XYZ file of C-alpha atoms in Angstrom:
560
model
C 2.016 88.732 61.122
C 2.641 92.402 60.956
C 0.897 93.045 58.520
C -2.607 91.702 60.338
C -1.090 93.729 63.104
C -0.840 96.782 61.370
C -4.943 96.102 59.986
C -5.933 95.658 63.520
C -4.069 99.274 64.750
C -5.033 100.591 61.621
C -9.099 99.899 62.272
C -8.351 101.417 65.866
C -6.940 104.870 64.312
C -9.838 104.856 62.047
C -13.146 104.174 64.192
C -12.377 104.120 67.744
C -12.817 107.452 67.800
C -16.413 106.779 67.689
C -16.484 103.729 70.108
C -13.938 104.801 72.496
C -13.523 100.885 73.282
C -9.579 100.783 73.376
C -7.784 102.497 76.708
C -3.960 101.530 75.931
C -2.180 99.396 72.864
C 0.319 97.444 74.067
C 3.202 99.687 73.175
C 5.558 97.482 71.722
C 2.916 95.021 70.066
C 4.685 95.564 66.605
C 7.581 93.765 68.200
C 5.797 91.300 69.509
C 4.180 90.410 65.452
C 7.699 90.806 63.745
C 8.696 87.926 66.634
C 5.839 86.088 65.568
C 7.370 86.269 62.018
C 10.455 84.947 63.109
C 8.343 81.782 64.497
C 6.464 81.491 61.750
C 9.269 80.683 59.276
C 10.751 78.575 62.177
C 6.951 76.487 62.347
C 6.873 76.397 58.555
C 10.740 75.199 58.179
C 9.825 72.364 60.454
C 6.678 71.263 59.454
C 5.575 71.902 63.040
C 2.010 72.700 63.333
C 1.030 76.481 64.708
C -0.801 76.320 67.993
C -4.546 77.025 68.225
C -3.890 80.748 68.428
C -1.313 81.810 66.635
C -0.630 85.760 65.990
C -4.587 86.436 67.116
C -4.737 89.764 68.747
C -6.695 89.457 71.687
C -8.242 92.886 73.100
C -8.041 92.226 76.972
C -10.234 94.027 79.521
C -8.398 96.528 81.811
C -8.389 94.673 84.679
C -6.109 91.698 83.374
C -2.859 91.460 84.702
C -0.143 91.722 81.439
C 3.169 92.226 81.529
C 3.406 93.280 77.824
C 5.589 96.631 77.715
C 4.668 99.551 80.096
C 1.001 98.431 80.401
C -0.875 99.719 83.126
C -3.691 97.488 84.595
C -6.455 100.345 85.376
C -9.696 99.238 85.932
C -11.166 101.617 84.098
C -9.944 103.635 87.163
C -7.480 106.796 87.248
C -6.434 105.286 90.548
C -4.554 102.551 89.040
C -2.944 104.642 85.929
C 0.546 103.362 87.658
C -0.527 99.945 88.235
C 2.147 97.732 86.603
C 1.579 94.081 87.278
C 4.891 91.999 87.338
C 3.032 88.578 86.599
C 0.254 87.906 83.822
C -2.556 86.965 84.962
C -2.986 82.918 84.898
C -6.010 84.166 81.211
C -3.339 86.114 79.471
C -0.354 83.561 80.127
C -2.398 81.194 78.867
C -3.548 82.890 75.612
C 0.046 83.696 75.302
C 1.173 79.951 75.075
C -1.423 78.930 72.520
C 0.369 81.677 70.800
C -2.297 84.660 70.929
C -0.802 88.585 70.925
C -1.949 90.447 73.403
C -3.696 93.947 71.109
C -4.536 96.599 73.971
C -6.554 96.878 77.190
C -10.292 97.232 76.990
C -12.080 100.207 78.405
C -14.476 99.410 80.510
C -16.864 100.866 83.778
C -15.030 101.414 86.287
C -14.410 98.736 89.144
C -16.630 96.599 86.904
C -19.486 98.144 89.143
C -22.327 98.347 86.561
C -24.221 96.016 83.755
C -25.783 99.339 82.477
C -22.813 100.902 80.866
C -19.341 101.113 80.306
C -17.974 104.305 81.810
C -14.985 105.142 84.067
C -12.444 107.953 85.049
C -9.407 106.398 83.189
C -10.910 107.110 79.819
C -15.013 107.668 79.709
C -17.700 105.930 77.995
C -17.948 103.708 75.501
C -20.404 103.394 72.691
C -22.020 100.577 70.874
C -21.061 100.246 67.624
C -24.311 99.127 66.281
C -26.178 102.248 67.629
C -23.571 104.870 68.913
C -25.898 106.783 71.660
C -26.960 103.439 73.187
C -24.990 101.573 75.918
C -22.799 98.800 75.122
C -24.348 97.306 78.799
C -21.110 96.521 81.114
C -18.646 96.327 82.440
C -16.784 94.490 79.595
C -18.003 96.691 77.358
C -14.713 98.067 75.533
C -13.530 94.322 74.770
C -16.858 93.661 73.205
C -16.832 97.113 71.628
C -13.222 96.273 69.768
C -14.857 92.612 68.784
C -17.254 93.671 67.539
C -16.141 96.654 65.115
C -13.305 94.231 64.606
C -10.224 95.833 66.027
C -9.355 92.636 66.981
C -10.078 89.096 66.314
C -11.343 88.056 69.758
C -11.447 89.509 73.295
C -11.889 88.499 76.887
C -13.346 90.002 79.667
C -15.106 89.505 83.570
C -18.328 88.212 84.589
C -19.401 88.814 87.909
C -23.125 88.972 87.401
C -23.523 89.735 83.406
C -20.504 91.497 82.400
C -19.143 89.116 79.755
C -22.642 88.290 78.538
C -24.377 91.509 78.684
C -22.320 93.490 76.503
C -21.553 90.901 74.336
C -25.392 90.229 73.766
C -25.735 93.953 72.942
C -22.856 93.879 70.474
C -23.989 90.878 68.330
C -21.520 88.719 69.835
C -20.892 84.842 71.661
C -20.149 85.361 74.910
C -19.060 82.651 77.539
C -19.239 82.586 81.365
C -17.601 79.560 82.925
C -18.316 77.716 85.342
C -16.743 78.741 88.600
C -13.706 76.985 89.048
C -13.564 75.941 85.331
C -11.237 79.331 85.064
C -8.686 81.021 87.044
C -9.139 84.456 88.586
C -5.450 84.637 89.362
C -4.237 88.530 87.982
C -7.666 89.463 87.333
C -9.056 92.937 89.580
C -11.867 91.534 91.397
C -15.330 92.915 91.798
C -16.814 90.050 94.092
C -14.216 86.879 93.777
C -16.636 84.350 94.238
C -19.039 85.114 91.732
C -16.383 86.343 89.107
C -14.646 84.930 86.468
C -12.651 85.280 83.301
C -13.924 84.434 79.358
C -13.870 84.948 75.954
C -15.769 87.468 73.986
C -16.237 86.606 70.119
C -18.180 87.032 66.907
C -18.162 82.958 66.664
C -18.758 80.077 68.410
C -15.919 78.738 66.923
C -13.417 81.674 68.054
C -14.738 81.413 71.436
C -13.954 77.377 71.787
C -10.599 77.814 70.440
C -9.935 80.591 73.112
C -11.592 78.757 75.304
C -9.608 75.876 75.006
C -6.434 77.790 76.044
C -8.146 79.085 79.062
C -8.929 75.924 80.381
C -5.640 74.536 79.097
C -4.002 73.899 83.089
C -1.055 71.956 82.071
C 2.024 74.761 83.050
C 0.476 73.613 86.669
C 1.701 70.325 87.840
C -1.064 69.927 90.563
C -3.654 70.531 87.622
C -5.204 73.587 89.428
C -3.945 77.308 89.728
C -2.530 77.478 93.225
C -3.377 81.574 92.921
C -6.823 80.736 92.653
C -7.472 77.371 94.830
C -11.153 77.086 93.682
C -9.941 75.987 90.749
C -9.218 72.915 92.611
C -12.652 72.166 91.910
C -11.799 71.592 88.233
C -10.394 68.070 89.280
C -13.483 66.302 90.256
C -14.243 66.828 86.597
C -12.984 64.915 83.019
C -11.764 67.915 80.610
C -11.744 67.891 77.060
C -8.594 69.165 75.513
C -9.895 70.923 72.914
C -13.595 72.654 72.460
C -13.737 72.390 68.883
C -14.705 68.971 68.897
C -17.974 70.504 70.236
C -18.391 72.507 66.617
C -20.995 70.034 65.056
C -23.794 71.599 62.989
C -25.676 68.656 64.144
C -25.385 69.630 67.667
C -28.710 70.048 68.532
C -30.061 66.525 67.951
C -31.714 65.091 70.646
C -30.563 67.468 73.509
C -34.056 68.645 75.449
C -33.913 72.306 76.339
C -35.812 73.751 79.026
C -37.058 77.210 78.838
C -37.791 79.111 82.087
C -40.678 80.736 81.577
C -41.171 82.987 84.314
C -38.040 84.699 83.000
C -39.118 84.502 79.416
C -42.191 85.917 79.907
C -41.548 88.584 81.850
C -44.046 91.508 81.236
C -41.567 94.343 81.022
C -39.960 92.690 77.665
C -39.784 94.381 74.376
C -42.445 92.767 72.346
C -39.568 91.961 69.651
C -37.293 90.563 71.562
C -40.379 88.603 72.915
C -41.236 87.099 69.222
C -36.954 86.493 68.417
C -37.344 84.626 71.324
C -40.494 82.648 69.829
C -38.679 81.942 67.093
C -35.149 80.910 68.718
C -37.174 78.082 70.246
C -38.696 77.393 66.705
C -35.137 77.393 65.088
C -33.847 75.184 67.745
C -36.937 72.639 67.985
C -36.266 72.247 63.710
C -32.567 71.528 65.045
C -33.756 69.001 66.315
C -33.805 69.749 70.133
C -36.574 68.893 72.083
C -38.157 72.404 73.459
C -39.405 71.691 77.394
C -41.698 74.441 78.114
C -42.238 75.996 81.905
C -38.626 74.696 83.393
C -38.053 75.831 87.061
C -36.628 74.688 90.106
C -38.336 73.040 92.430
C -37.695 72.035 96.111
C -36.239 74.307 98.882
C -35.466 72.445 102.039
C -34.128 76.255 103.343
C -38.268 77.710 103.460
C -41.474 77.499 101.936
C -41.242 78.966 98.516
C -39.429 77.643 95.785
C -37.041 79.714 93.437
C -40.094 80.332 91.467
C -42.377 81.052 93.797
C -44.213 84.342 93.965
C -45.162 85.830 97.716
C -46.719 88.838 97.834
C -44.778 91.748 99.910
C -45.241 95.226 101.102
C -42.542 97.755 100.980
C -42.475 101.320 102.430
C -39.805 103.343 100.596
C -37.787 106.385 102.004
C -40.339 108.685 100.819
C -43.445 107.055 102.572
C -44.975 105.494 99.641
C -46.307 102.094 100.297
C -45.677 99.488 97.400
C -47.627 96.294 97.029
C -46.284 93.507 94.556
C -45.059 90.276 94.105
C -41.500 89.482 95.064
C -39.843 85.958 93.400
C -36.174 84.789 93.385
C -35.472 84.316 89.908
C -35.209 88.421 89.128
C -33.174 89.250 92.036
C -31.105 86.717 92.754
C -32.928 85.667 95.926
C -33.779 82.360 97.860
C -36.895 82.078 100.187
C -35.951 81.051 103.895
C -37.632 80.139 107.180
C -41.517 78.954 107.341
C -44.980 80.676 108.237
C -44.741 83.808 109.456
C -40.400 83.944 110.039
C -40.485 83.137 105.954
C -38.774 85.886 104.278
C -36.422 86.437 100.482
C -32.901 86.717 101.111
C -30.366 88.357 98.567
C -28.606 85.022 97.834
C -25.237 86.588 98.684
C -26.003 89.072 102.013
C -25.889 92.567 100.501
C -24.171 93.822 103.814
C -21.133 91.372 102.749
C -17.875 93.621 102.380
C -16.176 91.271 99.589
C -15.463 93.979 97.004
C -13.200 95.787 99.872
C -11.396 92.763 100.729
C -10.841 91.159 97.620
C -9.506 94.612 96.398
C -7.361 95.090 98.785
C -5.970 91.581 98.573
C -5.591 92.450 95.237
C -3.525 96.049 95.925
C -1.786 94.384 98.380
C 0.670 93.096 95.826
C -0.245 95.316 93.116
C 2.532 97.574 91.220
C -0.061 100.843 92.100
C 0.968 103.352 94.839
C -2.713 102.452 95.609
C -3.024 100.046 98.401
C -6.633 100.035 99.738
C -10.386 101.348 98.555
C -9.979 103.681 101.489
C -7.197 105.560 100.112
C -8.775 105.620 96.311
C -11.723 107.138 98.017
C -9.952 109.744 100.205
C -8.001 110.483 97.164
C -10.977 111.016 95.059
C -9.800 109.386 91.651
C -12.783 107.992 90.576
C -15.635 108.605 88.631
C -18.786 110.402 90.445
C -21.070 107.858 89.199
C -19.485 105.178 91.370
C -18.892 107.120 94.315
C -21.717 105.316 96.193
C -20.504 101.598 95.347
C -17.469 102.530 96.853
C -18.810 104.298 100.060
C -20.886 101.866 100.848
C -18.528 98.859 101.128
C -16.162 101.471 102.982
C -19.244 102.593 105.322
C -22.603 101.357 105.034
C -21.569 97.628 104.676
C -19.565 97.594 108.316
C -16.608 99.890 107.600
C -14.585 97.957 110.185
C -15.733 94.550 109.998
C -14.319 91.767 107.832
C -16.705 89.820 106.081
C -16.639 86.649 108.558
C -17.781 88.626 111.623
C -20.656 89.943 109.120
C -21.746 86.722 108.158
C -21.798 85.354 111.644
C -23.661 88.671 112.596
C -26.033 87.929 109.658
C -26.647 84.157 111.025
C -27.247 85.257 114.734
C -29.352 88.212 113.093
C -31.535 85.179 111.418
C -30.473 85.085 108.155
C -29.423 81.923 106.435
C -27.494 83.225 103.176
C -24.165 84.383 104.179
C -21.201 86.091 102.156
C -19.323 82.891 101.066
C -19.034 81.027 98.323
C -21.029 78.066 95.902
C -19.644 75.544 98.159
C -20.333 77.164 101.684
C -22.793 79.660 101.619
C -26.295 77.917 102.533
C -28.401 79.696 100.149
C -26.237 79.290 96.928
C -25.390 75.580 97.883
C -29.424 74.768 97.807
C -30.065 76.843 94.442
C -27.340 74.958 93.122
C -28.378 71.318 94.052
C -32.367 72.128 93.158
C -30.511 73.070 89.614
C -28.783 70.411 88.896
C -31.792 68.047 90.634
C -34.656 69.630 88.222
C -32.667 69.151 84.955
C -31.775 65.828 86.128
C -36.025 65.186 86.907
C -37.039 66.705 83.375
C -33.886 64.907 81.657
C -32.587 68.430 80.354
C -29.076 69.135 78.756
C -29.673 72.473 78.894
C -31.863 75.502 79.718
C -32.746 78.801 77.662
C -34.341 82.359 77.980
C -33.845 85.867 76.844
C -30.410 86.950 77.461
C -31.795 90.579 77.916
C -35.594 91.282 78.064
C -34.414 95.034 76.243
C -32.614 96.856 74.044
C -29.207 98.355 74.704
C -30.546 101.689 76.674
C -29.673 105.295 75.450
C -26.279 107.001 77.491
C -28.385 109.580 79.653
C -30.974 107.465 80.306
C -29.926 105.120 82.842
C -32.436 104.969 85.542
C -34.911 102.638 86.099
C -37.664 105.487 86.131
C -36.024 106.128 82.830
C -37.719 105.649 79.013
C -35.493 103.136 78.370
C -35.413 99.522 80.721
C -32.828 97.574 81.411
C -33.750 93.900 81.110
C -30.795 92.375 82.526
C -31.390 88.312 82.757
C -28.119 87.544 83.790
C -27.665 88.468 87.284
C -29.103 85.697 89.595
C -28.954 82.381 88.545
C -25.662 81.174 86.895
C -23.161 83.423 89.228
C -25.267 82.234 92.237
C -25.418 78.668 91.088
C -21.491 78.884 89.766
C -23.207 76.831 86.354
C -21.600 78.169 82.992
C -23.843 80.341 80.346
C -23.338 81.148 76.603
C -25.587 83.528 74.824
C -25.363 83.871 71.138
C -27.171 86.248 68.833
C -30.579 85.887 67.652
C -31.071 88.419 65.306
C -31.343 92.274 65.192
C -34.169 94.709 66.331
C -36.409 95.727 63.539
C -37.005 98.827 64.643
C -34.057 99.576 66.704
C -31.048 98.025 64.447
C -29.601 96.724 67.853
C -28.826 92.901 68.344
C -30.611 90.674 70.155
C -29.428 87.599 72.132
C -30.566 83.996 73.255
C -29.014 82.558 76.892
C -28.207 78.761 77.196
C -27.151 77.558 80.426
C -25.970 74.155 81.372
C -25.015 72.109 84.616
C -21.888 73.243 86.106
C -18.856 72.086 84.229
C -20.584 71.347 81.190
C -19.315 74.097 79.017
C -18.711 71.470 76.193
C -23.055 71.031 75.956
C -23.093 74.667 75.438
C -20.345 75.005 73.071
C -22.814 72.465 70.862
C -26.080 73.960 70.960
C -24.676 77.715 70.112
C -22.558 76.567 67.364
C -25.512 74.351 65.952
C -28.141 77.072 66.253
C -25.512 79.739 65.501
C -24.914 77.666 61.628
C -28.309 77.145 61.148
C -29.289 80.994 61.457
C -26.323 82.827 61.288
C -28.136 85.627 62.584
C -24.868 87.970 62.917
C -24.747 91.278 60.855
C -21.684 93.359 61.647
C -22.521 96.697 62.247
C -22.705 99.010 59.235
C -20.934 101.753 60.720
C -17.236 99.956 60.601
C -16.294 99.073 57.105
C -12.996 97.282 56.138
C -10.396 99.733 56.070
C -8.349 99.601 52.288
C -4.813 100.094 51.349
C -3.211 99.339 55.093
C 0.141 100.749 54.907
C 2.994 97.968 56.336
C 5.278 99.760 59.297
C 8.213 99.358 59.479
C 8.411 100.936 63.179
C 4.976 101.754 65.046
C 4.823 103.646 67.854
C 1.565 103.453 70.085
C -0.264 106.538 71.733
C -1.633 105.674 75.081
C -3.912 108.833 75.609
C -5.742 108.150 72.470
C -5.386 104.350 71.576
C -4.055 105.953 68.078
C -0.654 104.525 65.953
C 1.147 105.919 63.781
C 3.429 104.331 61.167
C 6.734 105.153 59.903
């Protein structure tokens, strides 16, 4: 167990230097693996099988909770350098107890703000391994980073709109968001707690079901929920397997119809490549033998006159006088149509004025080890990173400085809006979206649905505006954190002319992660479109230590 310890750190030392995807090993990790020794004599003396994931170093994004050594929880943040949990959060303790070693925190952008990069004050950007001036997307991008270039064997990171599927599409990796309430939150820094939630980040299906398993694994709770994270209460109204890897059939694409949602898949700003991969993912999994359902939407809106789909026209004036004319539609913005005639207008589906992110952090710092206690004082402090100095001033100012996110939502409804700032289960807007979901598979007879996970390629660091010459493309955002249904995406092939990986998004009815888990893994053996990236050989000649001491500031070990 050391020894694959001692590969891992070694592969760190070696190449991270390039990615920058590891803030802090775990400093006494090489205890933990000569521990693991220990237990593996004891398993072998006693015939007892290992558990799923035994001795797999698990690269954790910096805004888990672990109690592993002196292991600061940062967020990608300087503001949190002292942040010590005392608890793991509910993710790592249950890696932990299918026997998983916790590697290193993750770098990652900072307060998980962005899908466009990975960047933060705690310890600056990280780079893609397949292309190293191009983004790695965000904001898990470190954990996908250190799966990728193999510094560890899986990883797990957040999702609050894309950030466990972007950068693990752009990395040539399986990614999985949950469903909400499939997962705890509990230990986790949250961006916006009822859209986020916790996953695994692999270079195989099959990794990511056997982590996955453990994360769904609830069984240290007697009430079968986490009571730190009550919407996981939801979780009972559902039968759970008890292990994913029954889901691993190569046959798993046999009769399942798959609906593809065109108006995302042909969306004119795509790269004509990723456009033709695309063509040919439905190809690969039609001779799977799924049937391909072309034009899926969802239809019905009892909240206004256009449905998800729809496309109204709209004129906006911006700050500068221009007039724009275009079409406006819910499905790239994560917005639902309300009200009738005239009144009719798009909402966001989660009221942008909301102050969640200030709330939920501070519920968070509240109990935190960090001298930090509110956004407020990070912000008057001025540890942070320039480039998210307006996400924080605007929950602190423009979104209602002094006013909690109730009175906001009621001042939103008497204002006329329908969506408020709640969540799946209360909030108007994402309650509809959800039920026309699940209502249009169940009228087509669909197990799942597909497009392009991102309409682009990962976009050069420096270019990161939309006016910019490289788009973003980011498919994730509206529908399966609005809706609370689970995703997958899984790679489907590299750029030509780029060298970058490409990647295919399956979504399924909430609480049917197990569907998903079957359709990857089927089209995933049947193409095995994954090509590690050249620049990150296997290192030769690892050297076993017999004491290892870690270097925070540079993610380096040395052995001795």
């Amino acid at each position: 167990m050391k020894l694959g310890m001692v590969l891992s750190l070694q592969r760190i030392s070696a190449y991270d230097r390039l990615t920058n995807a590891v803030r802090e090993i775990v400093p006494d990790v090489m205890n933990t693996a000569a521990s693991m020794d220990v237990m593996l004599t004891a398993y072998n003396a006693n015939g007892t099988a290992l558990p799923l994931l035994f001795c797999v170093p698990i690269l954790i994004k910096d805004n888990f909770d672990a109690t592993n050594g002196h292991l600061a929880t940062a967020n990608g943040a300087v503001a949190l350098l002292d942040n010590f949990p005392s608890m793991d959060a509910t993710e790592v303790a249950q890696a932990k107890a299918y026997g998983a070693i916790i590697l290193a925190h993750g770098n990652m952008a900072e307060w998980a703000f962005t899908n466009a990069i990975s960047i933060g004050s705690a310890y600056g950007v990280v780079r893609n391994p397949y292309s190293l001036d191009r983004s790695t997307a965000g904001s898990s991008g470190g954990p996908a980073a250190g799966a990728s270039a193999n510094y560890a064997m899986i990883s797990m990171g957040t999702d609050t709109g894309n950030s466990i599927r972007g950068p693990s599409g752009h990395q040539g990796l399986v990614g999985l968001r949950s469903s909400i309430g499939q997962t705890s939150r509990a230990g986790i820094i949250p961006l916006q707690l009822n859209r986020d939630i916790g996953g695994p980040i692999g270079r195989t299906v099959t990794d990511v079901a056997k982590l996955f398993t453990a994360l769904t694994d609830f069984s240290m709770f007697p009430q079968g929920y986490d009571p730190r994270d009550p919407v996981t209460a939801f979780r009972l109204n559902y039968t759970h397997p008890s292990n994913y890897t029954q889901f691993l059939n190569s046959s798993g694409l046999q009769g399942k119809r798959i609906g593809v949602i065109s108006s995302i898949a042909n969306n004119p700003n795509n790269d004509p490549e990723i456009n033709a991969k695309f063509a040919q993912a439905m190809a690969d999994l039609q001779a799977g033998g799924a049937t391909i359902v072309q034009d899926f939407t969802i239809v019905g809106n009892s909240l206004g006159d256009a449905p998800w789909s729809g496309y109204i026209p709209i004129t906006s004036t911006y700050t500068n006088g221009t007039v724009y004319n275009t079409t406006h539609f819910g499905y790239n913005n994560g917005s639902w149509y309300t009200g009738y005639g005239a009144a009719g207008k798009w909402e966001p589906i989660s009221q942008g004025a909301c102050p969640n992110f200030r709330e939920d952090l501070n519920t968070y710092l509240s109990t935190a080890g960090s001298n930090s206690k509110s956004l407020l004082q990070i912000y008057e402090g001025g540890l942070f990173h320039p480039s998210v100095t307006k996400s924080i001033t605007g929950p602190l100012f423009t979104n209602n400085f002094s006013t909690s996110a109730v009175l906001q939502q009621n001042a939103s409804i008497a204002a006329g809006y329908v969506c408020t700032c709640g969540e799946f289960y209360n909030n108007p807007c994402r309650m509809e979206i959800r039920t026309r979901l699940i209502q249009s598979m169940d009228a087509m007879n669909l197990d799942a649905f597909i497009y392009p996970g991102w309409g682009n390629p990962p976009r050069l660091i420096g270019d990161l505006t939309q006016a910019g010459n490289t788009p973003l493309g980011d498919f994730s955002q509206g529908l399966l954190p609005s809706t609370g249904a689970p995703g997958i995406v899984v790679p489907m092939g590299l750029h030509t002319t780029l060298g970058t990986p490409t990647t295919l998004q399956i979504g399924a009815r909430p609480f049917n992660e197990s569907t998903l888990i079957q359709i990857a893994y089927a089209y995933e053996q049947m193409t095995m479109h994954r090509e590690p990236p050249q620049l990150f050989p296997e290192c030769v000649n690892p050297v076993v230590a017999t004491t290892t001491t870690t270097t925070a500031a540079t993610g380096t070990a040395t052995a001795g």
